[in-house]
PDB file of C-alpha atoms in Angstrom:
ATOM      1  CA  MET X   1     -24.574  39.284 106.566  1.00 76.00           C
ATOM      2  CA  THR X   2     -23.723  35.623 106.121  1.00 79.00           C
ATOM      3  CA  ILE X   3     -22.933  33.295 108.983  1.00 72.00           C
ATOM      4  CA  LYS X   4     -21.762  29.702 109.272  1.00 84.00           C
ATOM      5  CA  LEU X   5     -20.826  27.513 112.209  1.00 81.00           C
ATOM      6  CA  GLU X   6     -17.045  27.252 112.366  1.00 88.00           C
ATOM      7  CA  ASN X   7     -16.560  24.867 115.296  1.00 91.00           C
ATOM      8  CA  VAL X   8     -17.573  24.024 118.831  1.00 92.00           C
ATOM      9  CA  GLY X   9     -14.878  24.670 121.439  1.00 91.00           C
ATOM     10  CA  ILE X  10     -14.605  22.469 124.507  1.00 93.00           C
ATOM     11  CA  ALA X  11     -12.178  22.901 127.399  1.00 93.00           C
ATOM     12  CA  VAL X  12     -10.896  19.516 128.527  1.00 95.00           C
ATOM     13  CA  ARG X  13      -8.941  18.247 131.496  1.00 95.00           C
ATOM     14  CA  ASP X  14      -6.627  16.055 129.386  1.00 96.00           C
ATOM     15  CA  LEU X  15      -6.168  16.906 125.700  1.00 97.00           C
ATOM     16  CA  GLU X  16      -4.631  13.551 124.766  1.00 98.00           C
ATOM     17  CA  GLU X  17      -7.473  11.611 126.405  1.00 97.00           C
ATOM     18  CA  ALA X  18     -10.090  13.708 124.585  1.00 97.00           C
ATOM     19  CA  ILE X  19      -8.297  13.377 121.235  1.00 98.00           C
ATOM     20  CA  ALA X  20      -8.114   9.590 121.646  1.00 98.00           C
ATOM     21  CA  PHE X  21     -11.844   9.398 122.415  1.00 97.00           C
ATOM     22  CA  PHE X  22     -12.978  11.518 119.479  1.00 97.00           C
ATOM     23  CA  THR X  23     -10.535  10.031 116.941  1.00 98.00           C
ATOM     24  CA  ASP X  24     -11.646   6.519 117.928  1.00 97.00           C
ATOM     25  CA  LEU X  25     -15.205   7.655 117.145  1.00 96.00           C
ATOM     26  CA  GLY X  26     -13.982   8.640 113.670  1.00 97.00           C
ATOM     27  CA  LEU X  27     -12.952  12.294 113.828  1.00 97.00           C
ATOM     28  CA  THR X  28      -9.618  13.356 112.346  1.00 98.00           C
ATOM     29  CA  VAL X  29      -7.088  15.724 113.878  1.00 98.00           C
ATOM     30  CA  LEU X  30      -6.640  18.650 111.484  1.00 97.00           C
ATOM     31  CA  GLY X  31      -3.992  20.387 113.533  1.00 97.00           C
ATOM     32  CA  ARG X  32      -2.508  21.022 116.936  1.00 98.00           C
ATOM     33  CA  ASP X  33      -0.872  24.042 118.478  1.00 95.00           C
ATOM     34  CA  THR X  34       0.029  25.768 121.712  1.00 96.00           C
ATOM     35  CA  VAL X  35      -1.298  29.313 121.828  1.00 93.00           C
ATOM     36  CA  SER X  36      -0.490  32.285 124.021  1.00 93.00           C
ATOM     37  CA  GLY X  37       0.232  35.973 123.799  1.00 91.00           C
ATOM     38  CA  GLU X  38      -1.629  39.232 123.553  1.00 93.00           C
ATOM     39  CA  TRP X  39      -3.882  38.075 120.724  1.00 90.00           C
ATOM     40  CA  THR X  40      -5.198  35.130 122.767  1.00 88.00           C
ATOM     41  CA  ASP X  41      -5.629  37.315 125.873  1.00 89.00           C
ATOM     42  CA  THR X  42      -7.733  39.695 123.789  1.00 89.00           C
ATOM     43  CA  ALA X  43      -9.728  37.076 121.879  1.00 87.00           C
ATOM     44  CA  VAL X  44     -10.509  34.877 124.890  1.00 85.00           C
ATOM     45  CA  GLY X  45     -10.678  37.602 127.530  1.00 90.00           C
ATOM     46  CA  LEU X  46      -8.189  36.005 129.955  1.00 88.00           C
ATOM     47  CA  ASP X  47      -4.874  37.598 130.890  1.00 92.00           C
ATOM     48  CA  GLY X  48      -1.943  35.235 130.465  1.00 93.00           C
ATOM     49  CA  ASN X  49      -4.042  32.838 128.387  1.00 90.00           C
ATOM     50  CA  HIS X  50      -1.934  29.833 127.400  1.00 95.00           C
ATOM     51  CA  ALA X  51      -3.433  26.593 126.083  1.00 95.00           C
ATOM     52  CA  LYS X  52      -2.751  23.479 124.073  1.00 97.00           C
ATOM     53  CA  ILE X  53      -5.329  23.113 121.313  1.00 96.00           C
ATOM     54  CA  ALA X  54      -6.384  20.562 118.716  1.00 98.00           C
ATOM     55  CA  MET X  55      -8.862  20.977 115.866  1.00 97.00           C
ATOM     56  CA  LEU X  56     -10.775  17.825 114.921  1.00 98.00           C
ATOM     57  CA  GLN X  57     -13.103  17.251 111.976  1.00 98.00           C
ATOM     58  CA  THR X  58     -15.863  14.778 111.195  1.00 96.00           C
ATOM     59  CA  PRO X  59     -15.304  12.452 108.224  1.00 96.00           C
ATOM     60  CA  ASP X  60     -17.787  14.387 106.064  1.00 95.00           C
ATOM     61  CA  GLY X  61     -15.735  17.561 106.559  1.00 95.00           C
ATOM     62  CA  ARG X  62     -18.697  19.559 107.850  1.00 93.00           C
ATOM     63  CA  GLY X  63     -18.311  19.398 111.640  1.00 94.00           C
ATOM     64  CA  ARG X  64     -15.370  20.573 113.726  1.00 95.00           C
ATOM     65  CA  LEU X  65     -14.453  20.456 117.397  1.00 96.00           C
ATOM     66  CA  GLU X  66     -11.738  22.606 118.903  1.00 95.00           C
ATOM     67  CA  LEU X  67     -10.453  20.990 122.075  1.00 96.00           C
ATOM     68  CA  PHE X  68      -8.284  22.977 124.433  1.00 94.00           C
ATOM     69  CA  GLU X  69      -6.390  22.221 127.628  1.00 96.00           C
ATOM     70  CA  TYR X  70      -5.440  25.260 129.671  1.00 95.00           C
ATOM     71  CA  ILE X  71      -1.849  25.667 130.808  1.00 95.00           C
ATOM     72  CA  HIS X  72      -2.563  29.134 132.284  1.00 94.00           C
ATOM     73  CA  PRO X  73      -4.661  30.256 133.953  1.00 93.00           C
ATOM     74  CA  ASP X  74      -5.417  27.006 135.735  1.00 91.00           C
ATOM     75  CA  ALA X  75      -8.500  25.215 134.476  1.00 91.00           C
ATOM     76  CA  ILE X  76     -11.442  25.445 136.842  1.00 91.00           C
ATOM     77  CA  GLU X  77     -12.994  22.120 137.742  1.00 90.00           C
ATOM     78  CA  THR X  78     -16.785  22.063 137.704  1.00 88.00           C
ATOM     79  CA  GLU X  79     -19.366  19.388 138.176  1.00 86.00           C
ATOM     80  CA  PRO X  80     -20.295  17.703 134.887  1.00 84.00           C
ATOM     81  CA  THR X  81     -23.394  19.307 133.398  1.00 85.00           C
ATOM     82  CA  LEU X  82     -26.734  17.605 133.568  1.00 85.00           C
ATOM     83  CA  PRO X  83     -28.941  17.340 130.477  1.00 84.00           C
ATOM     84  CA  ASN X  84     -31.391  19.925 131.866  1.00 89.00           C
ATOM     85  CA  GLU X  85     -28.876  22.591 132.950  1.00 86.00           C
ATOM     86  CA  ILE X  86     -28.758  25.936 131.182  1.00 85.00           C
ATOM     87  CA  GLY X  87     -25.657  26.497 129.081  1.00 80.00           C
ATOM     88  CA  MET X  88     -23.548  24.361 126.791  1.00 77.00           C
ATOM     89  CA  HIS X  89     -25.475  21.136 126.664  1.00 77.00           C
ATOM     90  CA  ARG X  90     -23.897  18.486 124.470  1.00 89.00           C
ATOM     91  CA  VAL X  91     -22.207  17.721 121.175  1.00 92.00           C
ATOM     92  CA  ALA X  92     -24.114  15.330 118.884  1.00 92.00           C
ATOM     93  CA  PHE X  93     -22.879  12.950 116.204  1.00 94.00           C
ATOM     94  CA  SER X  94     -24.696  10.828 113.644  1.00 93.00           C
ATOM     95  CA  VAL X  95     -23.229   7.336 113.491  1.00 95.00           C
ATOM     96  CA  ASP X  96     -23.960   4.477 111.136  1.00 93.00           C
ATOM     97  CA  ASN X  97     -23.931   1.895 113.957  1.00 95.00           C
ATOM     98  CA  ILE X  98     -24.725   3.019 117.493  1.00 95.00           C
ATOM     99  CA  ASP X  99     -23.698  -0.309 119.032  1.00 96.00           C
ATOM    100  CA  LYS X 100     -20.204  -0.010 117.527  1.00 96.00           C
ATOM    101  CA  ALA X 101     -19.970   3.650 118.583  1.00 96.00           C
ATOM    102  CA  LEU X 102     -20.971   2.747 122.145  1.00 97.00           C
ATOM    103  CA  ALA X 103     -18.364  -0.033 122.175  1.00 97.00           C
ATOM    104  CA  VAL X 104     -15.716   2.521 121.154  1.00 97.00           C
ATOM    105  CA  ALA X 105     -16.884   4.885 123.895  1.00 97.00           C
ATOM    106  CA  ALA X 106     -16.801   2.058 126.448  1.00 97.00           C
ATOM    107  CA  LYS X 107     -13.122   1.405 125.621  1.00 97.00           C
ATOM    108  CA  HIS X 108     -12.535   4.902 127.029  1.00 97.00           C
ATOM    109  CA  GLY X 109     -14.622   4.243 130.139  1.00 96.00           C
ATOM    110  CA  CYS X 110     -17.513   6.301 128.709  1.00 96.00           C
ATOM    111  CA  HIS X 111     -20.970   4.831 129.045  1.00 95.00           C
ATOM    112  CA  PRO X 112     -24.575   5.887 128.375  1.00 94.00           C
ATOM    113  CA  LEU X 113     -26.208   8.036 131.033  1.00 92.00           C
ATOM    114  CA  ARG X 114     -29.135   5.624 131.028  1.00 93.00           C
ATOM    115  CA  GLY X 115     -29.278   3.475 127.886  1.00 93.00           C
ATOM    116  CA  VAL X 116     -30.244   3.495 124.218  1.00 96.00           C
ATOM    117  CA  ALA X 117     -33.632   4.913 123.232  1.00 95.00           C
ATOM    118  CA  THR X 118     -35.608   4.759 120.008  1.00 95.00           C
ATOM    119  CA  TYR X 119     -37.274   7.940 118.786  1.00 91.00           C
ATOM    120  CA  LYS X 120     -40.390   7.308 116.625  1.00 92.00           C
ATOM    121  CA  ASP X 121     -38.721   4.416 114.794  1.00 90.00           C
ATOM    122  CA  LEU X 122     -36.475   7.062 113.195  1.00 93.00           C
ATOM    123  CA  TYR X 123     -33.407   7.093 115.431  1.00 93.00           C
ATOM    124  CA  LYS X 124     -31.662   5.057 118.079  1.00 94.00           C
ATOM    125  CA  LEU X 125     -29.863   7.471 120.352  1.00 94.00           C
ATOM    126  CA  SER X 126     -27.952   7.695 123.580  1.00 95.00           C
ATOM    127  CA  TYR X 127     -26.225  10.319 125.711  1.00 94.00           C
ATOM    128  CA  VAL X 128     -22.731   9.264 126.791  1.00 94.00           C
ATOM    129  CA  ARG X 129     -20.606  10.954 129.451  1.00 92.00           C
ATOM    130  CA  GLY X 130     -17.343  11.495 127.559  1.00 93.00           C
ATOM    131  CA  PRO X 131     -13.898  12.682 128.645  1.00 93.00           C
ATOM    132  CA  SER X 132     -13.843  15.649 131.055  1.00 92.00           C
ATOM    133  CA  GLY X 133     -17.551  15.064 131.660  1.00 91.00           C
ATOM    134  CA  ILE X 134     -18.624  16.151 128.151  1.00 91.00           C
ATOM    135  CA  ILE X 135     -22.081  14.914 127.175  1.00 92.00           C
ATOM    136  CA  VAL X 136     -21.872  13.311 123.724  1.00 94.00           C
ATOM    137  CA  MET X 137     -25.058  12.295 121.907  1.00 93.00           C
ATOM    138  CA  LEU X 138     -24.761   9.407 119.468  1.00 94.00           C
ATOM    139  CA  ALA X 139     -27.619   8.883 117.017  1.00 94.00           C
ATOM    140  CA  GLU X 140     -28.175   6.183 114.411  1.00 94.00           C
ATOM    141  CA  GLU X 141     -30.774   6.873 111.751  1.00 93.00           C
ATOM    142  CA  LEU X 142     -32.999   3.802 111.393  1.00 93.00           C
ATOM    143  CA  LYS X 143     -34.926   4.634 108.218  1.00 81.00           C
ATOM    144  CA  LYS X 144     -32.320   5.508 105.646  1.00 70.00           C
ATOM    145  CA  ASP X 145     -33.513   6.741 102.252  1.00 65.00           C
TER     146      ASP X 145
END
């Protein structure tokens, strides 16, 4: 059996806000749709499932995010996750300039949880609280080959 990661799906409060955040970071919208019907009820496991979706891709073509905003059933608000909670933790991106990436995030009102750290002189990295409370890790490689 072969397996490959297709995408990471994230439910968001406001699809347009999330798209703006991630496209400003450099992702590209591959497509958008509104989905509903028996096939989505079966695949997702929710009766009456109806959502607006957008598929985004990283510039290298290797990473994809599927963002979805529920129309029905109503989205359930939860507290934003903490870095040490069990479950979906974060989505991480390599960036060529963390200061520029953080400036882009700040334009969307998204700021580091604590600051920028350096890991073994290899990476500068920071966790940012993104739209809908998503934790986004930004990492800049310091020693490039």
